[in-house]
Amino acid sequence: MAIGKIEIGTEIGKGWRLFQANMGVLIVGGILATVVSAVTCGLLSGPLAVGMLLIARRLLKQDPIKPQAGDVFKGLDAFVQALLLVIIAAVAIMVLSLVPVIGQIAGLAVSAAMIWAFAFIAYEKKTAIDAIKKIMDLTKNGSFTIPLVFAVIANLIGGLGVILCGIGIFFTLPLSYCLIACAYETLFSDAPEVIEPIKEQAPPPPPADLHL
């Protein structure tokens, strides 16, 4: 399975520009996702992660119908598969945590694979099992090492806000989804090298010889 190649610094730059240009909708969407996930004890964390990824990609693709913060709940369309993925990942991380040091490192890899699996559920409508299989196939042929490292970095950036007085997560978490959305476009489709907002063009002036 051939995929594109990413440069970590380039994708971070793309993700930052995407976030910077759409901070309002992304931050409010991130707040909704975080609060609802907490209120439901994590039950909706997976589906809302899918919703945030959908918003980020629509912004990246410059959807004429600009997404709203409430569109994060569109991730509920993938409720069963996203929840199943969360359960599988949680069990794997719990088991790995029993192994000192190596288990914690492996847990980072599982978390990285999990965010990519969410992307495949969001963008390719895959089931949780098929998303995991795709990651395993890509990893076996050696083409997914850098994307997994990139996902680890994205997850670390996403969690960085907890250290920054807690409230910072409302900024860093949406940014992490932007990073994954941009990297996905580079890997699996023809993504633009630079994300630029669409500029409205003024209509051309009437011809000089036009008379009423």
Short mmCIF file of C-alpha atoms in Angstrom, two decimals:
data_model
loop_
_atom_site.label_atom_id
_atom_site.label_comp_id
_atom_site.label_asym_id
_atom_site.label_seq_id
_atom_site.Cartn_x
_atom_site.Cartn_y
_atom_site.Cartn_z
CA MET A 1 0.00 0.00 0.00
CA ALA A 2 1.79 3.12 -1.24
CA ILE A 3 1.31 6.35 0.67
CA GLY A 4 2.83 9.79 0.52
CA LYS A 5 5.67 11.01 2.70
CA ILE A 6 5.54 13.64 5.40
CA GLU A 7 8.11 15.93 6.97
CA ILE A 8 7.30 16.48 10.62
CA GLY A 9 8.26 20.17 10.69
CA THR A 10 6.29 20.91 7.54
CA GLU A 11 3.14 19.23 8.82
CA ILE A 12 3.38 21.01 12.17
CA GLY A 13 3.59 24.28 10.26
CA LYS A 14 0.54 23.40 8.17
CA GLY A 15 -1.44 22.35 11.23
CA TRP A 16 -0.53 25.54 13.08
CA ARG A 17 -1.62 27.73 10.17
CA LEU A 18 -4.90 25.83 9.89
CA PHE A 19 -5.54 26.27 13.61
CA GLN A 20 -4.50 29.91 13.61
CA ALA A 21 -6.86 30.75 10.75
CA ASN A 22 -9.84 29.03 12.41
CA MET A 23 -9.22 29.39 16.13
CA GLY A 24 -12.79 30.39 16.99
CA VAL A 25 -14.66 27.34 15.71
CA LEU A 26 -11.88 24.95 16.70
CA ILE A 27 -11.54 26.21 20.28
CA VAL A 28 -15.29 26.23 20.89
CA GLY A 29 -15.58 22.79 19.31
CA GLY A 30 -12.72 21.59 21.49
CA ILE A 31 -14.40 22.96 24.61
CA LEU A 32 -17.64 21.18 23.72
CA ALA A 33 -15.80 17.92 23.07
CA THR A 34 -13.78 18.14 26.29
CA VAL A 35 -16.72 19.06 28.55
CA VAL A 36 -19.12 16.50 27.08
CA SER A 37 -16.45 13.79 27.24
CA ALA A 38 -15.86 14.59 30.91
CA VAL A 39 -19.58 14.67 31.75
CA THR A 40 -20.09 11.28 30.07
CA CYS A 41 -17.03 9.81 31.83
CA GLY A 42 -15.25 9.36 28.52
CA LEU A 43 -18.09 7.49 26.84
CA LEU A 44 -18.30 10.06 24.05
CA SER A 45 -14.60 10.90 23.87
CA GLY A 46 -14.05 8.71 20.81
CA PRO A 47 -17.01 9.92 18.75
CA LEU A 48 -16.23 13.56 19.59
CA ALA A 49 -12.60 13.04 18.54
CA VAL A 50 -13.97 11.85 15.21
CA GLY A 51 -16.14 14.99 15.11
CA MET A 52 -13.14 17.25 15.70
CA LEU A 53 -11.19 15.51 12.94
CA LEU A 54 -14.11 16.03 10.56
CA ILE A 55 -14.23 19.74 11.39
CA ALA A 56 -10.47 20.10 10.91
CA ARG A 57 -10.54 18.43 7.50
CA ARG A 58 -13.50 20.45 6.28
CA LEU A 59 -11.61 23.60 7.23
CA LEU A 60 -8.51 22.31 5.51
CA LYS A 61 -10.46 21.50 2.34
CA GLN A 62 -12.07 24.96 2.53
CA ASP A 63 -15.61 23.61 2.56
CA PRO A 64 -17.92 26.32 1.11
CA ILE A 65 -20.28 25.59 4.01
CA LYS A 66 -17.96 26.53 6.84
CA PRO A 67 -18.25 24.08 9.75
CA GLN A 68 -19.62 25.25 13.07
CA ALA A 69 -18.51 24.21 16.55
CA GLY A 70 -21.67 22.14 16.96
CA ASP A 71 -20.56 19.97 14.04
CA VAL A 72 -18.34 18.15 16.52
CA PHE A 73 -21.43 16.09 17.33
CA LYS A 74 -21.44 14.69 13.78
CA GLY A 75 -18.86 12.31 15.14
CA LEU A 76 -21.73 10.55 16.89
CA ASP A 77 -22.57 9.02 13.50
CA ALA A 78 -19.54 6.80 14.15
CA PHE A 79 -20.47 6.21 17.79
CA VAL A 80 -20.20 2.40 17.83
CA GLN A 81 -16.89 2.17 15.96
CA ALA A 82 -15.28 5.07 17.82
CA LEU A 83 -16.35 3.68 21.19
CA LEU A 84 -15.07 0.22 20.26
CA LEU A 85 -11.73 1.74 19.34
CA VAL A 86 -11.52 3.54 22.68
CA ILE A 87 -12.24 0.30 24.54
CA ILE A 88 -9.63 -1.66 22.58
CA ALA A 89 -7.00 1.04 23.09
CA ALA A 90 -7.82 1.43 26.79
CA VAL A 91 -7.45 -2.31 27.40
CA ALA A 92 -4.16 -2.42 25.47
CA ILE A 93 -2.72 0.54 27.36
CA MET A 94 -3.88 -0.90 30.70
CA VAL A 95 -2.15 -4.22 30.00
CA LEU A 96 1.02 -2.54 28.75
CA SER A 97 1.17 -0.30 31.83
CA LEU A 98 1.87 -3.42 33.90
CA VAL A 99 5.27 -3.69 32.22
CA PRO A 100 7.71 -1.11 33.66
CA VAL A 101 9.25 1.43 31.24
CA ILE A 102 8.78 -0.62 28.08
CA GLY A 103 5.04 -0.73 28.69
CA GLN A 104 4.86 3.05 28.98
CA ILE A 105 6.77 3.49 25.73
CA ALA A 106 4.53 0.97 24.01
CA GLY A 107 1.54 2.86 25.40
CA LEU A 108 2.68 5.96 23.50
CA ALA A 109 2.74 3.90 20.32
CA VAL A 110 -0.78 2.60 20.99
CA SER A 111 -2.03 6.16 21.56
CA ALA A 112 -0.40 7.25 18.30
CA ALA A 113 -2.00 4.37 16.41
CA MET A 114 -5.32 5.24 18.03
CA ILE A 115 -5.41 8.80 16.67
CA TRP A 116 -4.68 7.48 13.17
CA ALA A 117 -7.42 4.89 13.60
CA PHE A 118 -9.81 7.71 14.50
CA ALA A 119 -8.76 9.46 11.29
CA PHE A 120 -9.51 6.34 9.23
CA ILE A 121 -12.92 6.03 10.90
CA ALA A 122 -13.64 9.71 10.26
CA TYR A 123 -12.31 10.06 6.72
CA GLU A 124 -12.65 6.56 5.26
CA LYS A 125 -15.67 5.32 7.22
CA LYS A 126 -13.73 2.25 8.33
CA THR A 127 -14.74 0.07 11.23
CA ALA A 128 -12.50 0.08 14.30
CA ILE A 129 -11.12 -3.36 13.40
CA ASP A 130 -10.45 -2.39 9.77
CA ALA A 131 -8.77 0.83 10.90
CA ILE A 132 -6.45 -1.16 13.17
CA LYS A 133 -5.74 -3.65 10.39
CA LYS A 134 -4.82 -0.81 8.04
CA ILE A 135 -2.34 0.58 10.56
CA MET A 136 -0.81 -2.88 11.06
CA ASP A 137 -0.45 -3.38 7.29
CA LEU A 138 1.14 0.04 6.84
CA THR A 139 3.49 -0.59 9.76
CA LYS A 140 4.54 -4.01 8.45
CA ASN A 141 5.79 -2.61 5.16
CA GLY A 142 7.74 0.12 6.96
CA SER A 143 5.88 3.07 5.45
CA PHE A 144 4.16 4.24 8.62
CA THR A 145 7.01 4.81 11.05
CA ILE A 146 7.25 8.58 10.56
CA PRO A 147 3.44 9.05 10.69
CA LEU A 148 3.37 7.17 14.00
CA VAL A 149 6.18 9.35 15.38
CA PHE A 150 4.29 12.39 14.14
CA ALA A 151 1.14 11.18 15.94
CA VAL A 152 3.11 10.79 19.18
CA ILE A 153 4.23 14.41 18.82
CA ALA A 154 0.68 15.52 18.01
CA ASN A 155 -0.62 13.73 21.12
CA LEU A 156 2.08 15.32 23.27
CA ILE A 157 1.16 18.74 21.90
CA GLY A 158 -2.51 18.00 22.54
CA GLY A 159 -1.81 17.11 26.16
CA LEU A 160 0.58 19.99 26.73
CA GLY A 161 -2.31 22.26 27.66
CA VAL A 162 -2.89 20.27 30.85
CA ILE A 163 0.51 21.42 32.07
CA LEU A 164 -0.25 24.99 31.05
CA CYS A 165 -2.74 25.69 33.85
CA GLY A 166 -5.18 23.08 32.53
CA ILE A 167 -7.20 25.53 30.46
CA GLY A 168 -4.50 25.44 27.81
CA ILE A 169 -5.87 22.12 26.60
CA PHE A 170 -8.71 24.03 24.92
CA PHE A 171 -6.02 25.42 22.60
CA THR A 172 -3.60 22.51 22.26
CA LEU A 173 -6.16 19.73 21.78
CA PRO A 174 -7.81 21.28 18.69
CA LEU A 175 -4.33 22.01 17.35
CA SER A 176 -3.46 18.32 17.56
CA TYR A 177 -6.49 17.44 15.42
CA CYS A 178 -5.38 20.02 12.84
CA LEU A 179 -1.94 18.39 12.75
CA ILE A 180 -3.42 14.95 12.04
CA ALA A 181 -5.85 16.31 9.43
CA CYS A 182 -3.00 17.97 7.53
CA ALA A 183 -0.75 14.92 7.75
CA TYR A 184 -3.58 12.69 6.53
CA GLU A 185 -4.04 14.86 3.45
CA THR A 186 -0.34 14.67 2.63
CA LEU A 187 -0.18 10.91 3.13
CA PHE A 188 -3.41 9.78 1.55
CA SER A 189 -4.50 12.44 -0.92
CA ASP A 190 -3.29 15.44 -2.89
CA ALA A 191 -2.92 18.03 -0.15
CA PRO A 192 -1.88 21.61 -0.91
CA GLU A 193 1.66 22.46 0.18
CA VAL A 194 0.52 25.70 1.79
CA ILE A 195 -2.86 26.35 3.33
CA GLU A 196 -4.12 29.71 2.21
CA PRO A 197 -7.55 31.25 2.78
CA ILE A 198 -9.72 31.75 -0.28
CA LYS A 199 -9.59 35.40 -1.28
CA GLU A 200 -12.66 36.95 -2.78
CA GLN A 201 -11.99 38.63 -6.10
CA ALA A 202 -13.66 41.88 -7.02
CA PRO A 203 -15.69 41.76 -10.25
CA PRO A 204 -13.87 43.20 -13.27
CA PRO A 205 -14.66 46.83 -14.17
CA PRO A 206 -17.03 47.39 -17.11
CA PRO A 207 -15.40 48.01 -20.50
CA ALA A 208 -14.35 51.62 -21.07
CA ASP A 209 -16.45 51.90 -24.22
CA LEU A 210 -19.66 50.69 -22.58
CA HIS A 211 -22.37 53.35 -22.95
CA LEU A 212 -25.85 53.37 -21.50
#
